[in-house]
Short mmCIF file of C-alpha atoms and ligand atoms in Angstrom, two decimals:
data_model
loop_
_atom_site.label_atom_id
_atom_site.label_comp_id
_atom_site.label_asym_id
_atom_site.label_seq_id
_atom_site.Cartn_x
_atom_site.Cartn_y
_atom_site.Cartn_z
CA MET A 1 -42.25 -99.26 35.82
CA LYS A 2 -39.92 -101.78 34.13
CA ASN A 3 -40.05 -105.56 33.89
CA ILE A 4 -36.64 -106.77 34.96
CA THR A 5 -34.97 -109.97 35.56
CA ILE A 6 -32.36 -110.32 38.49
CA ILE A 7 -30.09 -113.28 37.94
CA GLY A 8 -28.63 -114.45 41.06
CA THR A 9 -30.44 -114.60 44.33
CA GLY A 10 -27.69 -114.07 46.60
CA TYR A 11 -27.25 -111.37 48.88
CA VAL A 12 -26.99 -108.55 46.25
CA GLY A 13 -29.69 -110.12 43.87
CA LEU A 14 -32.13 -110.59 46.39
CA VAL A 15 -32.05 -106.98 48.07
CA THR A 16 -31.84 -105.49 44.58
CA GLY A 17 -34.90 -107.52 43.27
CA ALA A 18 -36.69 -107.01 46.30
CA GLY A 19 -35.82 -103.03 46.31
CA MET A 20 -36.60 -102.73 42.85
CA SER A 21 -39.91 -104.39 42.96
CA GLU A 22 -40.66 -102.07 46.18
CA PHE A 23 -40.11 -99.16 43.75
CA GLY A 24 -43.17 -100.65 41.55
CA ASN A 25 -41.10 -102.56 38.86
CA ASN A 26 -42.27 -106.25 38.31
CA VAL A 27 -39.15 -108.35 38.96
CA ILE A 28 -38.23 -112.04 38.63
CA CYS A 29 -35.46 -113.23 40.64
CA ALA A 30 -33.79 -116.01 38.75
CA ASP A 31 -31.23 -118.80 39.91
CA ILE A 32 -30.21 -121.87 38.52
CA ASP A 33 -30.23 -123.18 42.07
CA LYS A 34 -33.53 -124.84 42.03
CA ASN A 35 -33.59 -125.67 45.80
CA LYS A 36 -33.14 -122.04 46.27
CA ILE A 37 -35.64 -120.68 44.37
CA ASP A 38 -38.25 -123.45 45.80
CA LYS A 39 -37.37 -122.02 49.49
CA LEU A 40 -38.15 -118.69 48.30
CA ASN A 41 -41.19 -119.54 46.88
CA SER A 42 -42.37 -120.97 50.16
CA GLY A 43 -41.45 -117.94 51.86
CA GLU A 44 -37.96 -118.86 53.25
CA ILE A 45 -35.34 -116.19 53.06
CA PRO A 46 -31.78 -117.52 52.98
CA ILE A 47 -30.14 -114.53 54.32
CA TYR A 48 -30.57 -112.71 57.45
CA GLU A 49 -31.02 -109.02 56.75
CA PRO A 50 -33.28 -106.87 58.70
CA GLY A 51 -36.52 -105.74 56.95
CA LEU A 52 -35.76 -107.95 54.02
CA ASP A 53 -38.44 -110.75 54.86
CA GLU A 54 -41.06 -107.88 54.92
CA ILE A 55 -40.64 -106.30 51.48
CA ILE A 56 -40.06 -109.69 49.91
CA LYS A 57 -43.37 -110.75 51.44
CA ARG A 58 -45.26 -107.73 50.61
CA ASN A 59 -44.17 -107.62 46.94
CA HIS A 60 -44.26 -111.42 46.51
CA ASP A 61 -47.95 -111.32 47.62
CA ASP A 62 -48.69 -108.53 45.26
CA ASN A 63 -47.07 -110.54 42.43
CA ARG A 64 -44.51 -107.88 41.63
CA LEU A 65 -41.62 -110.12 42.71
CA LEU A 66 -41.36 -113.47 41.61
CA PHE A 67 -38.86 -116.38 41.86
CA SER A 68 -37.97 -118.74 39.07
CA SER A 69 -35.11 -121.28 38.19
CA ASN A 70 -35.95 -120.88 34.57
CA VAL A 71 -33.26 -118.23 33.85
CA GLN A 72 -33.99 -118.11 30.10
CA ASP A 73 -37.76 -117.74 30.34
CA ALA A 74 -37.07 -114.99 32.80
CA ILE A 75 -34.77 -113.31 30.53
CA LEU A 76 -37.11 -113.43 27.54
CA GLN A 77 -39.79 -111.93 29.50
CA SER A 78 -37.76 -108.77 30.77
CA GLU A 79 -36.54 -105.44 29.20
CA VAL A 80 -33.76 -105.13 31.76
CA VAL A 81 -31.74 -108.12 32.95
CA VAL A 82 -29.38 -107.35 35.87
CA ILE A 83 -26.48 -109.66 36.47
CA ALA A 84 -26.06 -110.09 40.32
CA VAL A 85 -23.90 -113.21 40.78
CA GLY A 86 -21.09 -113.78 42.87
CA THR A 87 -17.38 -112.67 41.83
CA PRO A 88 -15.30 -114.53 44.36
CA GLN A 89 -11.32 -113.75 44.74
CA GLY A 90 -9.30 -115.56 42.18
CA VAL A 91 -6.07 -117.09 42.84
CA SER A 92 -4.16 -113.98 41.50
CA GLY A 93 -6.00 -111.51 43.59
CA MET A 94 -8.16 -110.47 40.84
CA ALA A 95 -11.93 -111.12 41.12
CA ASP A 96 -13.17 -114.24 39.24
CA ILE A 97 -15.72 -113.29 36.63
CA SER A 98 -16.64 -116.60 35.34
CA PHE A 99 -20.11 -116.68 36.72
CA VAL A 100 -20.70 -113.21 35.15
CA ASN A 101 -19.19 -114.15 31.85
CA SER A 102 -21.45 -117.13 31.69
CA VAL A 103 -24.56 -115.35 32.46
CA ALA A 104 -23.65 -112.68 29.66
CA GLU A 105 -23.59 -115.62 27.51
CA THR A 106 -27.07 -116.97 28.65
CA ILE A 107 -28.26 -113.43 27.96
CA SER A 108 -26.96 -113.25 24.40
CA ASN A 109 -28.55 -116.46 23.42
CA ASN A 110 -31.86 -115.12 24.64
CA LEU A 111 -32.16 -111.67 23.22
CA ASN A 112 -35.51 -112.06 21.86
CA SER A 113 -35.85 -108.21 21.89
CA TYR A 114 -34.13 -105.20 23.04
CA LYS A 115 -32.93 -105.33 26.54
CA VAL A 116 -30.54 -103.35 28.89
CA VAL A 117 -27.96 -105.84 30.49
CA CYS A 118 -27.07 -104.19 33.68
CA THR A 119 -24.29 -105.29 36.23
CA LYS A 120 -24.69 -105.22 39.76
CA SER A 121 -21.97 -107.38 40.94
CA THR A 122 -18.78 -105.91 41.90
CA VAL A 123 -16.44 -106.39 38.87
CA PRO A 124 -13.03 -105.70 37.62
CA ILE A 125 -12.62 -102.12 35.78
CA GLY A 126 -12.99 -103.03 31.94
CA THR A 127 -15.51 -105.91 32.63
CA GLY A 128 -18.43 -104.08 31.22
CA LYS A 129 -16.35 -103.62 27.85
CA GLU A 130 -15.82 -107.35 27.80
CA ILE A 131 -19.21 -108.04 28.43
CA THR A 132 -20.31 -106.01 25.88
CA SER A 133 -18.16 -107.75 23.21
CA LEU A 134 -19.15 -111.06 24.24
CA ILE A 135 -22.60 -110.51 23.68
CA ARG A 136 -21.76 -108.56 20.48
CA ASN A 137 -20.02 -111.43 19.19
CA LYS A 138 -22.84 -113.76 19.46
CA ILE A 139 -25.58 -111.50 17.96
CA ASN A 140 -25.74 -109.83 14.52
CA ASP A 141 -27.73 -107.15 15.73
CA ASN A 142 -26.04 -104.35 17.58
CA ASN A 143 -29.13 -102.51 18.56
CA LEU A 144 -30.55 -105.32 20.48
CA PHE A 145 -28.92 -104.41 23.83
CA ASP A 146 -27.11 -101.82 25.78
CA TYR A 147 -25.04 -102.06 28.75
CA VAL A 148 -25.19 -100.64 32.02
CA SER A 149 -22.87 -100.79 34.99
CA ASN A 150 -25.04 -100.02 38.07
CA PRO A 151 -22.88 -100.76 41.23
CA GLU A 152 -24.39 -101.66 44.55
CA PHE A 153 -23.51 -99.79 47.82
CA LEU A 154 -25.32 -101.99 50.29
CA ARG A 155 -23.87 -102.61 53.55
CA GLU A 156 -24.91 -106.00 54.99
CA GLY A 157 -27.27 -105.24 58.06
CA SER A 158 -28.63 -102.10 56.53
CA ALA A 159 -28.94 -103.29 53.05
CA VAL A 160 -32.70 -102.76 52.56
CA LYS A 161 -32.37 -99.17 53.98
CA ASP A 162 -29.33 -98.55 51.70
CA PHE A 163 -31.12 -99.73 48.79
CA LEU A 164 -34.30 -97.66 49.27
CA TRP A 165 -32.72 -94.49 50.48
CA PRO A 166 -29.46 -94.38 48.73
CA ASP A 167 -26.88 -91.70 49.08
CA ARG A 168 -26.25 -92.08 45.18
CA VAL A 169 -26.94 -94.09 42.26
CA ILE A 170 -24.60 -94.70 39.43
CA ILE A 171 -25.53 -95.34 36.17
CA GLY A 172 -22.49 -96.06 33.93
CA THR A 173 -23.83 -96.22 30.22
CA ASP A 174 -22.63 -95.00 26.70
CA SER A 175 -26.48 -95.14 25.73
CA GLN A 176 -29.01 -92.50 26.46
CA LYS A 177 -31.92 -94.87 25.85
CA ALA A 178 -30.73 -97.39 28.61
CA TYR A 179 -30.08 -94.32 31.01
CA LYS A 180 -33.52 -93.37 30.46
CA ILE A 181 -34.85 -96.98 31.25
CA MET A 182 -32.65 -97.29 34.43
CA CYS A 183 -33.88 -94.02 35.44
CA ASP A 184 -37.32 -95.21 35.27
CA ILE A 185 -36.70 -97.90 37.62
CA TYR A 186 -35.28 -95.63 40.14
CA ARG A 187 -38.13 -92.98 39.57
CA PRO A 188 -39.35 -92.99 43.13
CA LEU A 189 -35.89 -91.61 44.45
CA TYR A 190 -35.98 -88.38 42.55
CA ILE A 191 -39.41 -87.17 43.56
CA ASN A 192 -37.64 -85.23 46.43
CA LYS A 193 -33.90 -85.20 45.42
CA ASN A 194 -32.08 -86.63 42.34
CA PRO A 195 -29.16 -88.80 43.68
CA ILE A 196 -28.67 -90.21 40.10
CA ASN A 197 -25.06 -90.04 38.44
CA HIS A 198 -24.69 -90.71 34.89
CA THR A 199 -21.22 -91.73 33.80
CA SER A 200 -19.17 -93.92 31.51
CA ILE A 201 -18.94 -97.56 32.04
CA GLU A 202 -15.46 -97.63 33.49
CA THR A 203 -16.10 -94.65 35.66
CA ALA A 204 -18.94 -96.64 37.21
CA GLU A 205 -16.88 -99.52 37.64
CA MET A 206 -14.04 -97.50 39.32
CA ILE A 207 -16.58 -95.59 41.72
CA LYS A 208 -17.27 -98.87 43.13
CA TYR A 209 -13.74 -99.77 43.80
CA ALA A 210 -12.49 -96.50 45.01
CA SER A 211 -15.42 -96.03 47.20
CA ASN A 212 -14.71 -99.30 49.13
CA SER A 213 -10.89 -98.78 49.22
CA PHE A 214 -11.50 -95.33 50.69
CA LEU A 215 -13.80 -96.38 53.23
CA ALA A 216 -11.23 -99.45 54.17
CA LEU A 217 -8.32 -96.86 54.15
CA LYS A 218 -10.21 -94.77 56.62
CA ILE A 219 -10.56 -97.62 58.92
CA SER A 220 -7.06 -98.79 58.85
CA TYR A 221 -6.05 -95.31 59.29
CA ILE A 222 -8.08 -94.62 62.46
CA ASN A 223 -6.93 -97.87 63.87
CA GLU A 224 -3.42 -97.18 63.28
CA ILE A 225 -3.84 -93.56 64.92
CA ALA A 226 -5.64 -95.69 67.87
CA ASN A 227 -2.51 -97.38 68.12
CA LEU A 228 -0.53 -94.72 68.23
CA CYS A 229 -2.69 -93.05 71.01
CA GLU A 230 -2.25 -96.06 73.28
CA VAL A 231 1.42 -95.55 73.27
CA LEU A 232 1.30 -91.78 73.52
CA GLY A 233 -1.48 -91.27 75.89
CA ALA A 234 -4.12 -89.84 73.62
CA ASP A 235 -7.59 -90.96 73.37
CA VAL A 236 -8.70 -92.03 69.98
CA HIS A 237 -12.47 -91.43 70.49
CA ASP A 238 -11.86 -87.62 71.01
CA VAL A 239 -9.38 -87.69 68.00
CA ALA A 240 -11.81 -89.13 65.90
CA LYS A 241 -14.82 -87.17 66.98
CA ALA A 242 -12.72 -83.70 66.38
CA MET A 243 -11.44 -85.22 63.03
CA GLY A 244 -15.17 -85.96 61.89
CA GLN A 245 -16.17 -82.57 62.90
CA ASP A 246 -14.14 -81.53 59.84
CA GLY A 247 -16.80 -81.44 57.08
CA ARG A 248 -13.89 -82.62 54.67
CA ILE A 249 -13.23 -85.70 56.68
CA SER A 250 -16.94 -86.65 57.94
CA ASP A 251 -17.40 -88.77 60.94
CA LYS A 252 -18.06 -91.95 59.28
CA PHE A 253 -15.82 -95.05 59.40
CA LEU A 254 -13.64 -93.45 61.92
CA HIS A 255 -14.43 -95.92 64.50
CA PRO A 256 -11.30 -98.12 65.43
CA GLY A 257 -11.81 -101.85 65.99
CA PRO A 258 -10.17 -105.22 65.45
CA GLY A 259 -9.93 -104.68 61.61
CA TYR A 260 -12.43 -104.74 59.02
CA GLY A 261 -13.55 -107.93 57.66
CA GLY A 262 -16.69 -109.13 55.27
CA SER A 263 -16.90 -110.22 51.95
CA CYS A 264 -16.23 -106.86 50.22
CA PHE A 265 -13.43 -104.84 51.65
CA PRO A 266 -10.96 -107.48 51.77
CA LYS A 267 -11.65 -108.91 48.43
CA ASP A 268 -12.09 -105.42 46.48
CA LEU A 269 -9.01 -103.98 47.82
CA GLU A 270 -6.91 -107.16 46.66
CA ALA A 271 -8.59 -106.74 43.24
CA LEU A 272 -7.92 -103.00 42.92
CA LEU A 273 -4.31 -103.66 44.16
CA PHE A 274 -4.04 -106.21 41.26
CA ILE A 275 -5.54 -104.06 38.74
CA SER A 276 -3.05 -101.23 39.62
CA LYS A 277 -0.23 -103.50 39.54
CA ASN A 278 -1.30 -104.77 36.13
CA ASN A 279 -1.43 -101.25 34.92
CA ASN A 280 2.11 -100.35 36.21
CA LEU A 281 0.60 -97.99 38.71
CA TYR A 282 1.09 -99.65 41.73
CA MET A 283 -1.35 -98.22 44.59
CA GLU A 284 0.55 -97.90 47.86
CA THR A 285 -2.18 -96.66 49.77
CA VAL A 286 -4.27 -99.62 48.88
CA ASN A 287 -1.44 -101.91 49.82
CA ALA A 288 -0.64 -100.30 52.98
CA THR A 289 -4.50 -100.36 54.01
CA ILE A 290 -4.22 -104.18 53.36
CA THR A 291 -1.18 -104.61 55.54
CA ALA A 292 -2.56 -102.37 58.29
CA ASN A 293 -5.45 -104.04 58.38
CA LYS A 294 -3.67 -107.74 58.90
CA ASN A 295 -1.51 -106.11 61.60
CA GLN A 296 -4.46 -104.93 63.43
CA LYS A 297 -5.95 -108.54 63.46
CA GLU A 298 -2.84 -109.85 64.68
CA ARG A 299 -2.41 -107.01 67.33
CA MET A 300 -5.76 -108.11 68.87
CA VAL A 301 -4.47 -111.53 69.66
CA GLN A 302 -1.14 -109.99 71.09
CA LYS A 303 -3.31 -107.52 73.32
CA LEU A 304 -5.03 -110.66 74.55
CA LEU A 305 -1.83 -112.53 75.31
CA HIS A 306 -0.60 -109.36 77.07
CA LEU A 307 -3.69 -109.23 79.49
CA PHE A 308 -3.09 -112.90 80.30
CA GLY A 309 0.61 -112.04 81.43
CA GLY A 310 1.93 -113.69 78.09
CA SER A 311 0.54 -117.05 78.17
CA ILE A 312 -2.97 -118.44 77.70
CA ASN A 313 -2.07 -122.12 77.35
CA ASN A 314 -4.71 -124.13 78.62
CA ARG A 315 -6.91 -121.09 79.88
CA LYS A 316 -10.35 -120.60 78.90
CA VAL A 317 -11.28 -117.52 76.70
CA ALA A 318 -15.04 -116.38 75.91
CA VAL A 319 -15.18 -114.96 72.46
CA LEU A 320 -18.30 -112.77 72.12
CA GLY A 321 -19.23 -111.83 68.59
CA LEU A 322 -18.48 -113.99 65.68
CA ALA A 323 -19.84 -111.98 62.72
CA PHE A 324 -17.71 -109.55 61.00
CA LYS A 325 -19.91 -106.71 62.30
CA ALA A 326 -23.24 -106.52 64.07
CA ASN A 327 -26.72 -107.20 62.25
CA THR A 328 -25.36 -110.00 60.42
CA ASP A 329 -24.85 -113.84 60.41
CA ASP A 330 -21.85 -113.23 57.90
CA ILE A 331 -18.37 -114.51 59.38
CA ARG A 332 -16.34 -113.76 55.92
CA GLU A 333 -13.03 -112.54 56.76
CA SER A 334 -14.30 -111.85 60.50
CA SER A 335 -11.69 -110.72 62.62
CA ALA A 336 -13.14 -113.30 65.14
CA ILE A 337 -11.66 -115.97 62.98
CA ASP A 338 -8.20 -114.70 63.62
CA MET A 339 -8.82 -114.35 67.22
CA ILE A 340 -9.96 -117.93 67.67
CA ARG A 341 -7.09 -119.13 65.72
CA GLY A 342 -4.62 -117.15 67.95
CA ILE A 343 -6.31 -118.38 70.93
CA LEU A 344 -6.07 -122.19 69.87
CA ASP A 345 -2.52 -121.69 68.49
CA HIS A 346 -1.20 -120.46 72.00
CA GLY A 347 -3.19 -123.47 73.44
CA GLY A 348 -6.23 -121.49 74.89
CA ILE A 349 -9.58 -123.02 75.27
CA VAL A 350 -12.40 -121.24 73.41
CA SER A 351 -16.10 -120.85 74.29
CA ALA A 352 -17.81 -118.91 71.78
CA TYR A 353 -21.01 -116.92 71.51
CA ASP A 354 -22.91 -115.14 68.78
CA PRO A 355 -26.58 -114.12 68.56
CA VAL A 356 -26.78 -115.56 64.93
CA ALA A 357 -23.19 -116.47 63.69
CA ASN A 358 -22.65 -119.62 65.77
CA ASN A 359 -23.62 -122.10 62.96
CA ALA A 360 -21.65 -120.19 60.48
CA MET A 361 -18.34 -120.30 62.54
CA SER A 362 -19.02 -124.01 63.43
CA THR A 363 -18.08 -124.79 59.79
CA ILE A 364 -14.74 -123.33 60.20
CA TYR A 365 -14.03 -124.25 63.79
CA LYS A 366 -15.74 -127.48 64.58
CA ASP A 367 -14.08 -128.29 67.78
CA ILE A 368 -14.91 -125.26 69.88
CA GLU A 369 -17.65 -124.97 72.11
CA TYR A 370 -20.65 -122.85 71.02
CA TYR A 371 -23.34 -121.35 73.52
CA ASN A 372 -26.62 -120.09 73.02
CA SER A 373 -26.42 -117.37 75.42
CA LEU A 374 -23.44 -115.20 76.20
CA TYR A 375 -23.57 -115.86 80.03
CA ASP A 376 -23.21 -119.54 79.24
CA ALA A 377 -20.19 -118.68 77.35
CA VAL A 378 -18.50 -116.76 80.06
CA LYS A 379 -19.17 -119.35 82.65
CA GLY A 380 -15.73 -120.43 83.87
CA ALA A 381 -13.80 -118.34 81.61
CA GLU A 382 -10.68 -116.46 82.71
CA GLY A 383 -11.01 -113.77 79.94
CA VAL A 384 -13.65 -112.29 77.67
CA VAL A 385 -12.98 -110.98 74.11
CA ILE A 386 -15.58 -108.96 72.42
CA MET A 387 -15.08 -109.09 68.64
CA THR A 388 -18.48 -107.84 67.43
CA GLU A 389 -20.53 -104.81 68.27
CA TRP A 390 -23.86 -106.62 69.05
CA ASN A 391 -26.27 -104.19 70.99
CA GLU A 392 -26.53 -107.07 73.62
CA PHE A 393 -22.68 -106.63 74.38
CA ARG A 394 -23.13 -102.98 74.79
CA SER A 395 -25.32 -103.39 78.00
CA LEU A 396 -23.41 -106.56 79.59
CA ASP A 397 -24.19 -106.96 83.22
CA LEU A 398 -20.65 -106.80 84.14
CA HIS A 399 -21.52 -107.85 87.82
CA LYS A 400 -23.18 -110.93 86.59
CA ILE A 401 -20.32 -111.77 84.34
CA LYS A 402 -17.84 -111.22 86.91
CA SER A 403 -19.39 -113.61 89.33
CA MET A 404 -19.49 -116.28 86.71
CA MET A 405 -15.97 -116.14 85.20
CA SER A 406 -13.17 -117.54 86.97
CA GLY A 407 -10.72 -114.80 85.98
CA ASN A 408 -10.88 -111.06 85.41
CA ILE A 409 -9.90 -110.20 82.09
CA ILE A 410 -11.98 -108.22 79.33
CA LEU A 411 -10.52 -107.13 75.89
CA ASP A 412 -12.90 -104.80 74.15
CA THR A 413 -12.00 -104.77 70.65
CA ARG A 414 -15.20 -102.46 69.81
CA ASN A 415 -14.81 -99.93 72.31
CA ILE A 416 -18.26 -100.60 73.57
CA ILE A 417 -17.92 -101.03 77.29
CA ASP A 418 -17.91 -98.39 79.93
CA MET A 419 -14.19 -98.10 81.05
CA GLU A 420 -15.18 -96.82 84.58
CA GLU A 421 -17.59 -99.61 85.10
CA LEU A 422 -14.93 -102.06 83.91
CA SER A 423 -12.52 -100.51 86.56
CA SER A 424 -15.13 -100.34 89.40
CA PHE A 425 -16.01 -104.32 88.98
CA GLY A 426 -12.29 -105.10 89.09
CA PHE A 427 -11.68 -106.00 85.61
CA SER A 428 -8.17 -106.15 84.04
CA TYR A 429 -9.19 -104.81 80.66
CA ASP A 430 -8.02 -103.54 77.40
CA ASN A 431 -9.69 -101.79 74.43
CA ILE A 432 -8.44 -99.86 71.34
CA GLY A 433 -6.80 -96.50 71.54
CA ARG A 434 -8.40 -95.19 74.89
CA ILE A 435 -7.02 -93.38 77.79
CA LYS A 436 -7.83 -95.92 80.61
CA LYS A 437 -10.05 -94.89 83.47
C1 UGA B 1 -19.24 -102.53 52.34
C2 UGA B 1 -19.65 -101.12 52.07
O1 UGA B 1 -19.88 -100.12 53.21
C3 UGA B 1 -20.85 -100.98 51.02
O2 UGA B 1 -20.97 -99.63 50.80
C4 UGA B 1 -20.72 -101.89 49.93
O3 UGA B 1 -21.63 -101.84 49.03
C5 UGA B 1 -20.23 -103.13 50.38
O4 UGA B 1 -19.15 -103.22 51.15
C6 UGA B 1 -19.99 -104.08 49.02
O5 UGA B 1 -19.03 -103.72 48.36
O6 UGA B 1 -20.95 -105.00 48.83
P1 UGA B 1 -20.10 -104.25 54.16
O7 UGA B 1 -18.96 -105.37 53.82
O8 UGA B 1 -21.46 -104.73 54.30
O9 UGA B 1 -20.36 -102.94 53.08
O10 UGA B 1 -19.74 -103.71 55.67
P2 UGA B 1 -19.34 -102.40 56.23
O11 UGA B 1 -20.59 -101.75 57.07
O12 UGA B 1 -18.97 -101.39 55.17
O13 UGA B 1 -18.20 -102.80 57.13
C7 UGA B 1 -16.97 -103.44 56.95
C8 UGA B 1 -16.09 -103.74 57.85
O14 UGA B 1 -15.43 -102.58 58.41
C9 UGA B 1 -16.58 -104.39 59.34
O15 UGA B 1 -15.91 -105.43 59.65
C10 UGA B 1 -16.84 -103.32 60.14
O16 UGA B 1 -16.87 -103.79 61.71
C11 UGA B 1 -15.60 -102.41 59.93
N1 UGA B 1 -15.71 -101.16 60.35
C12 UGA B 1 -16.66 -100.28 59.81
C13 UGA B 1 -14.76 -100.59 61.29
O17 UGA B 1 -13.90 -101.37 61.90
N2 UGA B 1 -14.96 -99.23 61.58
C14 UGA B 1 -15.88 -98.56 61.07
O18 UGA B 1 -15.75 -97.14 61.42
C15 UGA B 1 -16.71 -98.83 59.99
#
């Protein structure tokens, strides 16, 4: 059991803090945003993440998880300091690590005893070395800290589960002492199996980018296969299923859709491409993944136009699902943004519905109509586009929808609606890479 401070109470920091306290450690989640800390102390959770409120409450009530806006004091009390601040995309494509650097500086000013400085945020390969020399240059005693790269592999929507039952934990460090301390934090994980990999710092940083890029590549790959299936009369679900049965490929992340979004894949691929360019080893596969994803988002708009016979001018389209995937209110890089832009650019009228992301989307599109129920959104619409695979869209009452719409068009970009039913209700529909029924 360790005393840990997590700096940054965003998505990664909160889940990490809650998860580490659930493992039995004493954790302080610290943030300079006092307002946020006050809210957390009064039980308000700033993000929507299944199961997070429950473990925060339990560990907070047991005093294993505290929230503080006094970052320096929190550092002084801890043996392990975890950097979990944001690394937004910079102008060049490279991740902007100025927040990380400023936290490293704060840590260097508060090294009252030996500490493990650990980075959870996704940072460009080489950042660990930079942080190490930044702190070394500030202090006289090299034995006062060790550096660890401990990248996160949390999916929004299942982050708590991913933290508590991870496929693997990466501990990148040159120090045996720091490695042992980190293993102690994750001790409950290796009672039954040991998912811990000890690597160098650069290797740990690379594992994160390589994993995300590969998953994005898989998605872009199956999307392009789906597009080809459409032209050649093959069915992408059967193709993906059979591909996935090959253990060398696996069936995960082979689901075709409207293009990947979120705060991670788009940003991390740009960063990896930039890093590769900088090292004169331009990664064609990463570049192609990015291009294929942009094309896929544009293709969704073209599909809709096609269903409408070429023009959606003055015609109303209900956009169902705004989040970049189900179980999150996050709309960053969501394909729904491109879809709405496409509809508006072609003169169409948008009525939008998402179970949790209406507010977020209204910061981008203020002037479209948002509804609190999907049936209200489809009322009077000539077409419906499903952009997010929310469960409530899987069981749409097609009879009811048809009777409320003024047209009969459905574009199912997540392949979640049964095609036979769509046909039997007389819809003119399209989806991604399926043989139409
Ligand atoms: C991703 C990774 O899955 C995490 O392991 C990683 O830690 C995280 O990024 C991060 O770097 O922090 P996340 O962005 O939350 O997690 O979302 P994913 O579940 O990976 O989905 C990303 C996008 O791909 C979504 O738009 C989703 O709809 C799309 N997707 C996913 C598909 O189109 N098809 C699939 O088969 C899977």
